[in-house]
Amino acid sequence: MGSSWLCFSLSFLLVLHGTFAQQRYQQQQGQCQLNRLNPQEPTVRIQAEAGVTELWDSNNQQFQCAGVSLIRHVIQSRGMLLPSYLNTPMLTYVEQGRGFYGILNSGCPETFQSSQQFQQGERGAGSRLQDRHQRIGQFRQGDIIAFPAGAAHWAYNEGNEELVLVVFEDSGNNANQLDQTSRRFFIAGNPQQGEQQQGQQQGARGLRREQFQSGNVFSGFESELLAEAFGVDIETARKLQGQNDQRGHIVNIERGLRVVRPPFSQEQEEREERREQGQYGPLMNGIEETICSAKVRQNIDNPARADVYNPQAGRFTTVNSFTLPILSFLRLSAARGVLYKNSIMAPLWVTNAHSVIYITRGEARIQIVDHRGQAVLDDRVRRGQVVIVPQNYAVVKHAENEPCEWVAFNTNDNAMFNTLSGRTSAIRGLPVDVIANSYQISRDEAMRLKFNRDETLIFRASERSRSSERIAAA
C-alpha cells in the first residue's frame, strides 16, 4: 500500500510539473528567438513623495522570452510602500537598508495584538486603543523575501539610509491566469504620474507604468456602496478611495510607523541563521508549514551560508525550495554570487530555468552562447544592470579588474546547473579517449584538459589570463 501510494504521488508530481512546464512553454513559444542579448537598465522612473520606483522594459524581447519583469524601489527613511497585490508571485532582494513588512492573506489569524495605550486624548483621556493584525516580519540587507501571487503586502524603511528593493515578478508562472503582463493592484493611496526617465511608452510598458500612476482598487466603486460595506460615513469612504491623496505610491510617515511587533535583536538574527544551517535541528516537520505560518525570508549575503566557497576566488549561495520551502509553492529560487578580482565562474548552463542576473557591485565580463555556438552577449556588465540568461544557454562570468557581486532570480524552485569545466563538470565526466577523439588532441592534452581544474565552480584566473587582459586593455 505504501509503495503504491508513493508511486502515485511521484507520478502525480511529475504530471503536475510537466503541466506547469508546458504552460510556460506555450506562453513563451516564439519569444526566445534571440540573436543578441544586451545588458538592460531601467527605462521608466516614477517619483513619489518618499521615494522612486524604476521599471525595466518588460516588453523587451529578452524579458518576454523569460516571462518575467523587474522593478526597483528606492524608499527614503520613514517611507512606506503602500499595500498592493500582484497577479504574479515575486521575489524581493534587499540590496540596501532595513525595515519591516507585512503579508496579508484573508483567513490567516491576527496573531499580533496589543491593548497598550498609544496616545491619551486621541479618543479621550485615558482611552486604550487596541490593535490586532497579521504578523509582521523584519528584513535587512541581503534578504530574499518571497511573496505569493495575490497576497497583499507593504514595506516600511525604519533605517536612516535609503532602502533599495529589487523586485522580480514571474508573469510566466502558472499562478498567473491573465496575459504575460505583471499587474499591480493598490488597495490604498492614489498613485499619481511622476517623473519619467524616457518618453511615452506603449503597450505592456505603458500598462506597467500606469500601475503606479492611477487610483487604488477602491476608487472604482461607488462611495455609498463602500460606506455601506465598511459601516462608515461617506467622507471616510472617499478617503479610502484616495480621491485627494497626492502622495503617490510611496508615502512619508513623519513620526515613524507605530505597529505591534516583537523586538528584534542581532542575537536573534544570529540564532535564526544558525537554525537555518541545521545547528538546531530541522526547520520543519512537514505539518506546521502553512501559508499563514510559512517562513518567507532568508538572508543570502552571509558568507557562512555559502554553498560553494573558494577563499582565493569567491563564493556562491543559493536559496531554493529545500532551504525555503514556500518557494516550492511559488516555483521560484534565487542565488547570490561573489567573485573576487581576477576570478572566473565556470562556464555553465541552467537546465530547468531562465535566470535574471542583477549586478549589485562592481562589474564583470559576461559571455553567453546559444545553441548555434554563437556568442549572443560579450560585454562588461556593471552595477545596476540586468542580464537575462535563457534556459540552457551557456554563460561564463569573469571579474577582471575589480570584484563583482550579483543576485540571480530563477524561474524554477530548484534551479539546477551543469558546469563545463571544473571537478564536477561535463568534461570531467567524459573518458579521456572520448575527449581526445572529440577535440582531435593527444591523450596527454586530454588528461590536462580534464584534470587541470580541481575547483568545482569558482576559479582564480591564471597569470596567463591576466597578461592577456593587460595586453587587450593596452
XYZ file of N, CA and C in Angstrom, residues 138-339:
606
model
N 10.676 41.328 9.938
C 11.807 42.245 9.763
C 12.590 41.847 8.520
N 13.294 42.785 7.921
C 14.233 42.445 6.859
C 15.449 43.344 6.959
N 16.534 42.879 6.369
C 17.791 43.626 6.357
C 18.505 43.358 5.046
N 19.612 44.049 4.842
C 20.363 43.911 3.604
C 20.757 42.453 3.373
N 20.546 41.991 2.137
C 20.900 40.627 1.791
C 19.768 39.632 1.880
N 18.607 40.064 2.357
C 17.467 39.150 2.486
C 16.784 38.920 1.144
N 16.304 37.700 0.951
C 15.368 37.365 -0.109
C 14.012 37.137 0.556
N 12.970 37.814 0.055
C 11.627 37.674 0.614
C 10.701 37.169 -0.485
N 9.917 36.142 -0.176
C 9.017 35.519 -1.141
C 7.586 35.985 -0.891
N 6.917 36.437 -1.957
C 5.535 36.905 -1.864
C 4.665 36.086 -2.820
N 3.682 35.352 -2.310
C 2.793 34.587 -3.210
C 1.945 35.525 -4.069
N 1.498 35.020 -5.209
C 0.610 35.791 -6.081
C -0.701 36.088 -5.354
N -1.166 37.325 -5.489
C -2.439 37.703 -4.905
C -2.392 38.062 -3.438
N -1.246 37.909 -2.789
C -1.130 38.260 -1.371
C -0.776 39.738 -1.241
N -1.630 40.498 -0.576
C -1.346 41.918 -0.373
C -0.143 42.076 0.548
N 0.657 43.107 0.308
C 1.875 43.300 1.089
C 2.239 44.782 1.139
N 3.058 45.144 2.079
C 3.563 46.509 2.229
C 4.952 46.433 2.838
N 5.702 47.542 2.772
C 7.061 47.578 3.314
C 7.353 48.967 3.861
N 8.164 49.019 4.903
C 8.493 50.286 5.570
C 9.988 50.351 5.840
N 10.584 51.510 5.583
C 12.005 51.749 5.831
C 12.172 52.370 7.207
N 12.677 51.600 8.156
C 12.893 52.121 9.509
C 14.339 52.531 9.759
N 15.192 52.396 8.743
C 16.584 52.783 8.901
C 16.812 54.251 8.596
N 18.069 54.674 8.718
C 18.438 56.067 8.447
C 18.959 56.271 7.030
N 19.156 55.195 6.286
C 19.607 55.300 4.892
C 18.488 54.875 3.960
N 18.694 55.103 2.672
C 17.695 54.694 1.696
C 17.558 53.167 1.674
N 16.335 52.719 1.480
C 16.047 51.294 1.339
C 15.903 50.987 -0.151
N 16.675 50.023 -0.639
C 16.640 49.648 -2.047
C 16.144 48.210 -2.154
N 14.997 48.041 -2.820
C 14.391 46.721 -3.000
C 14.359 46.391 -4.492
N 14.945 45.260 -4.870
C 14.909 44.788 -6.244
C 13.847 43.695 -6.318
N 12.813 43.917 -7.133
C 11.633 43.044 -7.145
C 11.568 42.290 -8.471
N 11.540 40.967 -8.366
C 11.454 40.066 -9.520
C 10.037 39.497 -9.584
N 9.355 39.696 -10.711
C 7.974 39.242 -10.879
C 7.911 38.227 -12.020
N 7.310 37.076 -11.753
C 7.268 35.984 -12.737
C 5.882 35.894 -13.362
N 5.677 36.617 -14.468
C 4.369 36.617 -15.126
C 4.129 35.341 -15.925
N 5.165 34.547 -16.175
C 5.002 33.271 -16.857
C 4.648 32.137 -15.930
N 4.490 32.443 -14.636
C 4.189 31.437 -13.633
C 2.775 30.892 -13.808
N 2.564 29.635 -13.398
C 1.237 29.041 -13.520
C 0.198 29.726 -12.637
N 0.652 30.485 -11.615
C -0.290 31.200 -10.757
C -0.958 32.366 -11.477
N -0.367 32.824 -12.565
C -0.915 33.952 -13.322
C -1.854 33.435 -14.404
N -3.141 33.755 -14.274
C -4.130 33.317 -15.247
C -4.466 34.408 -16.267
N -3.802 35.560 -16.161
C -4.016 36.642 -17.109
C -3.006 36.515 -18.248
N -2.703 37.626 -18.917
C -1.734 37.563 -20.009
C -0.315 37.639 -19.463
N 0.656 37.896 -20.343
C 2.061 37.888 -19.972
C 2.517 39.192 -19.335
N 1.603 39.929 -18.743
C 1.944 41.209 -18.134
C 1.699 41.156 -16.633
N 2.682 41.606 -15.868
C 2.514 41.698 -14.425
C 1.662 42.921 -14.091
N 0.631 42.734 -13.271
C -0.267 43.825 -12.893
C -0.264 44.003 -11.386
N -0.081 45.240 -10.950
C -0.094 45.561 -9.520
C -1.386 46.288 -9.185
N -2.076 45.803 -8.153
C -3.341 46.379 -7.711
C -3.122 47.021 -6.333
N -3.164 48.343 -6.277
C -3.026 49.023 -4.988
C -4.348 49.013 -4.247
N -4.292 48.838 -2.934
C -5.501 48.882 -2.117
C -5.483 50.097 -1.184
N -4.586 51.024 -1.458
C -4.528 52.271 -0.683
C -3.852 53.338 -1.528
N -4.106 54.595 -1.181
C -3.447 55.712 -1.834
C -4.042 56.040 -3.189
N -3.332 56.908 -3.884
C -3.751 57.346 -5.211
C -2.496 57.655 -6.020
N -1.778 56.599 -6.440
C -0.524 56.826 -7.176
C -0.731 57.787 -8.343
N 0.122 58.792 -8.415
C -0.007 59.823 -9.445
C 1.149 59.738 -10.425
N 0.959 60.338 -11.583
C 2.025 60.358 -12.581
C 3.209 61.140 -12.044
N 4.386 60.536 -12.163
C 5.578 61.181 -11.640
C 6.594 61.441 -12.723
N 7.800 61.716 -12.300
C 8.898 61.986 -13.225
C 9.177 60.751 -14.061
N 9.406 60.911 -15.335
C 9.597 59.795 -16.250
C 10.976 59.901 -16.897
N 11.698 58.791 -16.913
C 13.075 58.810 -17.393
C 13.145 58.969 -18.908
N 12.173 58.366 -19.634
C 12.165 58.470 -21.079
C 10.786 58.904 -21.535
N 10.609 58.981 -22.853
C 9.345 59.442 -23.411
C 8.203 58.493 -23.154
N 7.049 58.798 -23.714
C 5.865 57.975 -23.505
C 6.116 56.557 -23.995
N 5.700 55.603 -23.184
C 5.876 54.195 -23.518
C 4.535 53.624 -23.967
N 4.601 52.591 -24.778
C 3.400 51.996 -25.327
C 3.287 50.543 -24.890
N 2.119 49.962 -25.130
C 1.905 48.548 -24.910
C 2.064 48.157 -23.467
N 2.760 47.022 -23.244
C 2.918 46.492 -21.894
C 3.659 47.465 -20.999
N 4.626 48.202 -21.557
C 5.349 49.178 -20.754
C 4.397 50.249 -20.227
N 3.486 50.703 -21.087
C 2.526 51.700 -20.656
C 1.623 51.180 -19.567
N 1.220 49.904 -19.689
C 0.369 49.299 -18.677
C 1.093 49.215 -17.354
N 2.362 48.803 -17.356
C 3.116 48.701 -16.106
C 3.339 50.063 -15.486
N 3.578 51.083 -16.316
C 3.764 52.423 -15.780
C 2.497 52.918 -15.091
N 1.344 52.611 -15.697
C 0.081 53.090 -15.152
C -0.243 52.470 -13.799
N 0.367 51.324 -13.479
C 0.122 50.703 -12.184
C 0.518 51.636 -11.045
N 1.505 52.489 -11.291
C 1.987 53.395 -10.263
C 1.485 54.823 -10.489
N 0.542 55.007 -11.412
C 0.095 56.346 -11.757
C -1.424 56.463 -11.786
N -2.121 55.514 -11.195
C -3.586 55.551 -11.222
C -4.116 55.279 -9.818
N -5.424 55.193 -9.704
C -6.038 55.037 -8.400
C -5.949 53.623 -7.850
N -6.359 53.465 -6.590
C -6.394 52.138 -5.998
C -7.704 51.436 -6.363
N -7.836 50.171 -5.973
C -8.988 49.382 -6.397
C -10.305 49.930 -5.848
N -10.253 50.641 -4.703
C -11.481 51.193 -4.136
C -12.014 52.368 -4.950
N -11.142 53.031 -5.719
C -11.563 54.238 -6.439
C -12.593 53.940 -7.518
N -12.713 52.689 -7.940
C -13.679 52.350 -8.976
C -15.064 52.031 -8.453
N -15.191 51.879 -7.127
C -16.503 51.603 -6.530
C -17.222 52.902 -6.186
N -18.516 52.818 -6.038
C -19.285 53.978 -5.587
C -19.017 54.226 -4.106
N -18.920 55.501 -3.736
C -18.621 55.862 -2.350
C -19.694 55.339 -1.405
N -20.970 55.431 -1.827
C -22.066 54.985 -0.965
C -21.984 53.489 -0.699
N -21.612 52.716 -1.742
C -21.508 51.274 -1.568
C -20.356 50.913 -0.630
N -19.244 51.621 -0.760
C -18.117 51.381 0.142
C -18.469 51.737 1.578
N -19.166 52.870 1.755
C -19.569 53.285 3.099
C -20.433 52.213 3.741
N -21.326 51.620 2.960
C -22.198 50.577 3.488
C -21.398 49.301 3.784
N -20.459 48.954 2.900
C -19.683 47.725 3.071
C -18.804 47.781 4.313
N -18.260 48.968 4.650
C -17.377 49.104 5.798
C -18.086 49.639 7.034
N -19.323 50.081 6.873
C -20.051 50.636 8.005
C -19.489 51.960 8.471
N -19.078 52.809 7.504
C -18.518 54.119 7.835
C -19.291 55.191 7.073
N -18.943 56.462 7.343
C -19.636 57.540 6.648
C -19.043 57.770 5.261
N -19.708 58.606 4.477
C -19.293 58.849 3.093
C -17.905 59.475 3.034
N -17.595 60.399 3.939
C -16.304 61.079 3.933
C -15.155 60.086 4.126
N -15.340 59.147 5.047
C -14.316 58.116 5.264
C -14.171 57.227 4.034
N -15.302 56.904 3.395
C -15.251 56.081 2.188
C -14.475 56.783 1.086
N -14.625 58.091 0.964
C -13.888 58.836 -0.060
C -12.393 58.868 0.238
N -12.044 58.933 1.512
C -10.624 58.859 1.872
C -10.065 57.472 1.557
N -10.903 56.456 1.719
C -10.497 55.114 1.367
C -10.152 55.031 -0.122
N -10.866 55.792 -0.929
C -10.628 55.828 -2.373
C -9.432 56.695 -2.749
N -8.923 57.467 -1.790
C -7.752 58.302 -2.048
C -8.001 59.418 -3.037
N -9.207 59.975 -3.035
C -9.564 60.964 -4.058
C -8.678 62.202 -4.025
N -8.269 62.639 -2.851
C -7.458 63.865 -2.733
C -6.028 63.575 -2.274
N -5.607 62.339 -2.405
C -4.268 61.940 -1.965
C -3.286 62.136 -3.118
N -2.326 63.023 -2.929
C -1.349 63.339 -3.972
C 0.048 62.827 -3.647
N 0.163 61.897 -2.699
C 1.495 61.474 -2.240
C 2.155 60.430 -3.136
N 1.389 59.749 -3.964
C 1.951 58.679 -4.774
C 1.924 57.354 -4.044
N 2.691 56.381 -4.541
C 2.631 55.021 -4.012
C 3.629 54.767 -2.890
N 4.547 55.701 -2.636
C 5.476 55.612 -1.502
C 5.275 56.870 -0.668
N 4.822 56.705 0.570
C 4.425 57.861 1.377
C 5.359 58.025 2.561
N 5.420 59.249 3.065
C 6.281 59.572 4.197
C 5.485 59.489 5.504
N 6.050 58.795 6.500
C 5.443 58.690 7.835
C 6.297 59.557 8.758
N 5.867 60.793 8.996
C 6.712 61.777 9.681
C 7.153 61.318 11.065
N 6.252 60.760 11.851
C 6.584 60.360 13.213
C 6.983 58.895 13.312
N 7.158 58.255 12.194
C 7.507 56.842 12.207
C 6.271 55.969 12.308
N 6.386 54.755 11.845
C 5.252 53.838 11.825
C 5.151 53.112 13.165
N 3.990 53.223 13.806
C 3.766 52.581 15.106
C 2.886 51.353 14.893
N 3.503 50.198 14.948
C 2.770 48.950 14.777
C 3.171 47.976 15.879
N 2.309 47.008 16.116
C 2.595 45.977 17.107
C 3.543 44.959 16.487
N 4.724 44.839 17.055
C 5.703 43.870 16.554
C 6.681 43.541 17.664
N 7.225 42.329 17.666
C 8.166 41.939 18.717
C 9.511 42.614 18.524
N 10.293 42.764 19.601
C 11.645 43.329 19.448
C 12.505 42.392 18.621
N 13.467 42.990 17.926
C 14.310 42.227 17.010
C 15.754 42.595 17.298
N 16.553 41.619 17.688
C 17.936 41.876 18.076
C 18.898 41.150 17.150
N 20.162 41.569 17.191
C 21.185 40.906 16.400
C 21.386 39.473 16.870
N 21.255 39.263 18.173
C 21.386 37.912 18.716
C 20.305 36.987 18.164
N 19.088 37.512 18.048
C 18.002 36.730 17.481
C 18.276 36.389 16.023
N 18.822 37.351 15.272
C 19.149 37.107 13.868
C 20.221 36.031 13.739
N 21.242 36.089 14.581
C 22.297 35.082 14.526
C 21.766 33.706 14.888
N 20.853 33.636 15.876
C 20.255 32.365 16.251
C 19.443 31.776 15.099
N 18.731 32.654 14.383
C 17.929 32.198 13.255
C 18.822 31.674 12.137
N 19.957 32.343 11.898
C 20.868 31.880 10.866
C 21.474 30.531 11.224
N 21.791 30.322 12.517
C 22.316 29.022 12.924
C 21.266 27.938 12.749
N 20.019 28.293 13.007
C 18.927 27.335 12.813
C 18.771 26.990 11.337
N 18.931 27.996 10.465
C 18.847 27.741 9.033
C 19.933 26.771 8.583
N 21.088 26.818 9.252
C 22.196 25.951 8.872
C 22.090 24.566 9.509
N 20.980 24.299 10.210
C 20.740 22.969 10.750
C 21.348 22.709 12.102
N 21.872 23.727 12.781
C 22.504 23.512 14.062
C 21.492 23.275 15.184
N 20.253 23.668 14.961
C 19.215 23.476 15.967
C 18.147 22.501 15.473
N 18.524 21.574 14.623
C 17.567 20.588 14.148
C 16.862 21.041 12.888
N 15.940 20.232 12.384
C 15.246 20.554 11.133
C 14.380 21.786 11.255
N 14.172 22.477 10.127
C 13.386 23.699 10.107
C 11.897 23.422 10.160
N 11.466 22.255 9.726
C 10.044 21.974 9.661
C 9.833 20.470 9.716
N 8.630 20.059 10.090
C 8.326 18.640 10.111
C 7.296 18.256 9.064
N 6.939 19.193 8.175
C 6.011 18.893 7.109
C 4.565 19.074 7.477
N 4.276 19.452 8.733
C 2.900 19.595 9.189
C 2.533 21.051 9.433
N 3.411 21.765 10.181
C 3.034 23.113 10.606
C 3.284 24.176 9.544
N 3.881 23.823 8.404
C 4.201 24.806 7.371
C 2.961 25.109 6.536
N 2.206 26.117 6.917
C 1.018 26.539 6.180
C 1.288 27.885 5.534
N 0.363 28.333 4.707
C 0.552 29.615 4.037
C 0.584 30.754 5.041
N -0.068 30.567 6.193
C -0.102 31.628 7.202
C 1.176 31.659 8.041
N 1.759 30.481 8.281
C 2.932 30.422 9.160
C 4.233 30.191 8.405
N 4.162 30.090 7.093
C 5.351 29.750 6.313
C 6.430 30.824 6.445
N 7.658 30.378 6.560
C 8.803 31.288 6.549
C 8.985 31.812 5.133
N 9.095 33.128 4.984
C 9.173 33.730 3.649
C 10.474 34.483 3.420
N 11.371 34.484 4.393
C 12.582 35.307 4.279
C 13.823 34.478 4.584
N 14.882 34.737 3.816
C 16.167 34.115 4.094
C 17.277 35.032 3.610
N 18.326 35.153 4.410
C 19.450 36.007 4.042
C 20.480 35.206 3.249
N 20.890 35.748 2.109
C 21.876 35.037 1.272
C 23.192 35.807 1.153
N 23.365 36.840 1.978
C 24.626 37.589 1.974
C 25.647 37.035 2.959
N 25.204 36.217 3.901
C 26.097 35.707 4.936
C 27.084 34.706 4.332
N 28.398 34.986 4.379
C 29.373 34.055 3.794
C 29.311 32.661 4.407
N 28.856 32.555 5.665
C 28.792 31.252 6.319
C 27.754 30.341 5.689
N 26.837 30.894 4.896
C 25.797 30.094 4.257
C 26.180 29.677 2.827
N 27.372 29.993 2.404
C 27.770 29.717 1.019
C 27.704 28.226 0.711
N 27.180 27.896 -0.459
C 27.169 26.510 -0.926
C 28.516 26.142 -1.538
N 29.146 27.096 -2.202
C 30.482 26.905 -2.780
C 31.344 28.067 -2.317
N 32.514 27.758 -1.784
C 33.403 28.820 -1.287
C 34.844 28.514 -1.678
N 35.476 29.480 -2.327
C 36.894 29.407 -2.657
C 37.551 30.653 -2.066
N 38.379 30.506 -1.027
C 38.952 31.688 -0.365
C 39.787 32.563 -1.281
N 40.227 32.019 -2.420
C 41.027 32.787 -3.360
C 40.193 33.440 -4.456
N 38.952 32.989 -4.630
C 38.204 33.434 -5.806
C 36.809 33.964 -5.514
N 36.101 33.462 -4.491
C 34.763 33.966 -4.220
C 33.846 32.906 -3.658
N 32.528 33.162 -3.744
C 31.557 32.230 -3.170
C 30.240 32.291 -3.957
N 29.413 31.273 -3.731
C 28.127 31.170 -4.415
C 27.116 30.580 -3.445
N 25.975 31.249 -3.288
C 24.962 30.847 -2.309
C 23.609 30.755 -2.991
N 22.856 29.711 -2.687
C 21.528 29.540 -3.287
C 20.454 29.538 -2.206
N 19.256 29.930 -2.609
C 18.063 29.755 -1.783
C 17.006 29.123 -2.684
N 16.522 27.950 -2.282
C 15.567 27.210 -3.106
C 14.524 26.552 -2.206
N 13.741 25.634 -2.782
C 12.647 25.040 -2.020
C 13.137 24.135 -0.899
N 14.407 23.738 -0.918
C 14.941 22.925 0.169
C 15.305 23.783 1.375
N 15.764 24.991 1.150
C 16.148 25.869 2.259
C 15.034 26.834 2.651
N 14.110 27.118 1.723
C 12.968 27.979 1.990
C 11.744 27.324 1.346
N 11.051 26.456 2.078
C 10.023 25.586 1.470
C 8.920 26.299 0.714
N 8.587 27.560 1.071
C 7.498 28.231 0.362
C 7.824 28.415 -1.118
N 9.102 28.346 -1.484
C 9.479 28.513 -2.894
C 8.969 27.371 -3.762
N 8.698 26.212 -3.174
C 8.104 25.125 -3.956
C 6.692 25.492 -4.383
N 6.024 26.357 -3.618
C 4.689 26.843 -3.963
C 4.778 27.944 -5.017
N 5.788 28.793 -4.902
C 5.972 29.886 -5.863
C 6.668 29.428 -7.133
N 7.394 28.311 -7.056
C 8.172 27.781 -8.171
C 9.233 28.780 -8.633
N 9.907 29.396 -7.659
C 10.989 30.343 -7.929
C 12.155 30.040 -6.996
N 13.341 30.515 -7.351
C 14.511 30.405 -6.484
C 15.456 31.555 -6.803
N 16.518 31.666 -6.018
C 17.471 32.765 -6.207
C 18.867 32.295 -5.828
N 19.854 33.078 -6.224
C 21.246 32.765 -5.900
C 22.022 34.064 -5.745
N 23.087 34.001 -4.980
C 23.951 35.152 -4.742
C 25.375 34.764 -5.081
N 26.029 35.550 -5.930
C 27.391 35.255 -6.329
C 28.340 36.379 -5.985
N 29.551 36.025 -5.575
C 30.614 36.990 -5.282
C 31.896 36.487 -5.943
N 32.443 37.290 -6.839
C 33.724 36.983 -7.473
C 34.750 38.020 -7.046
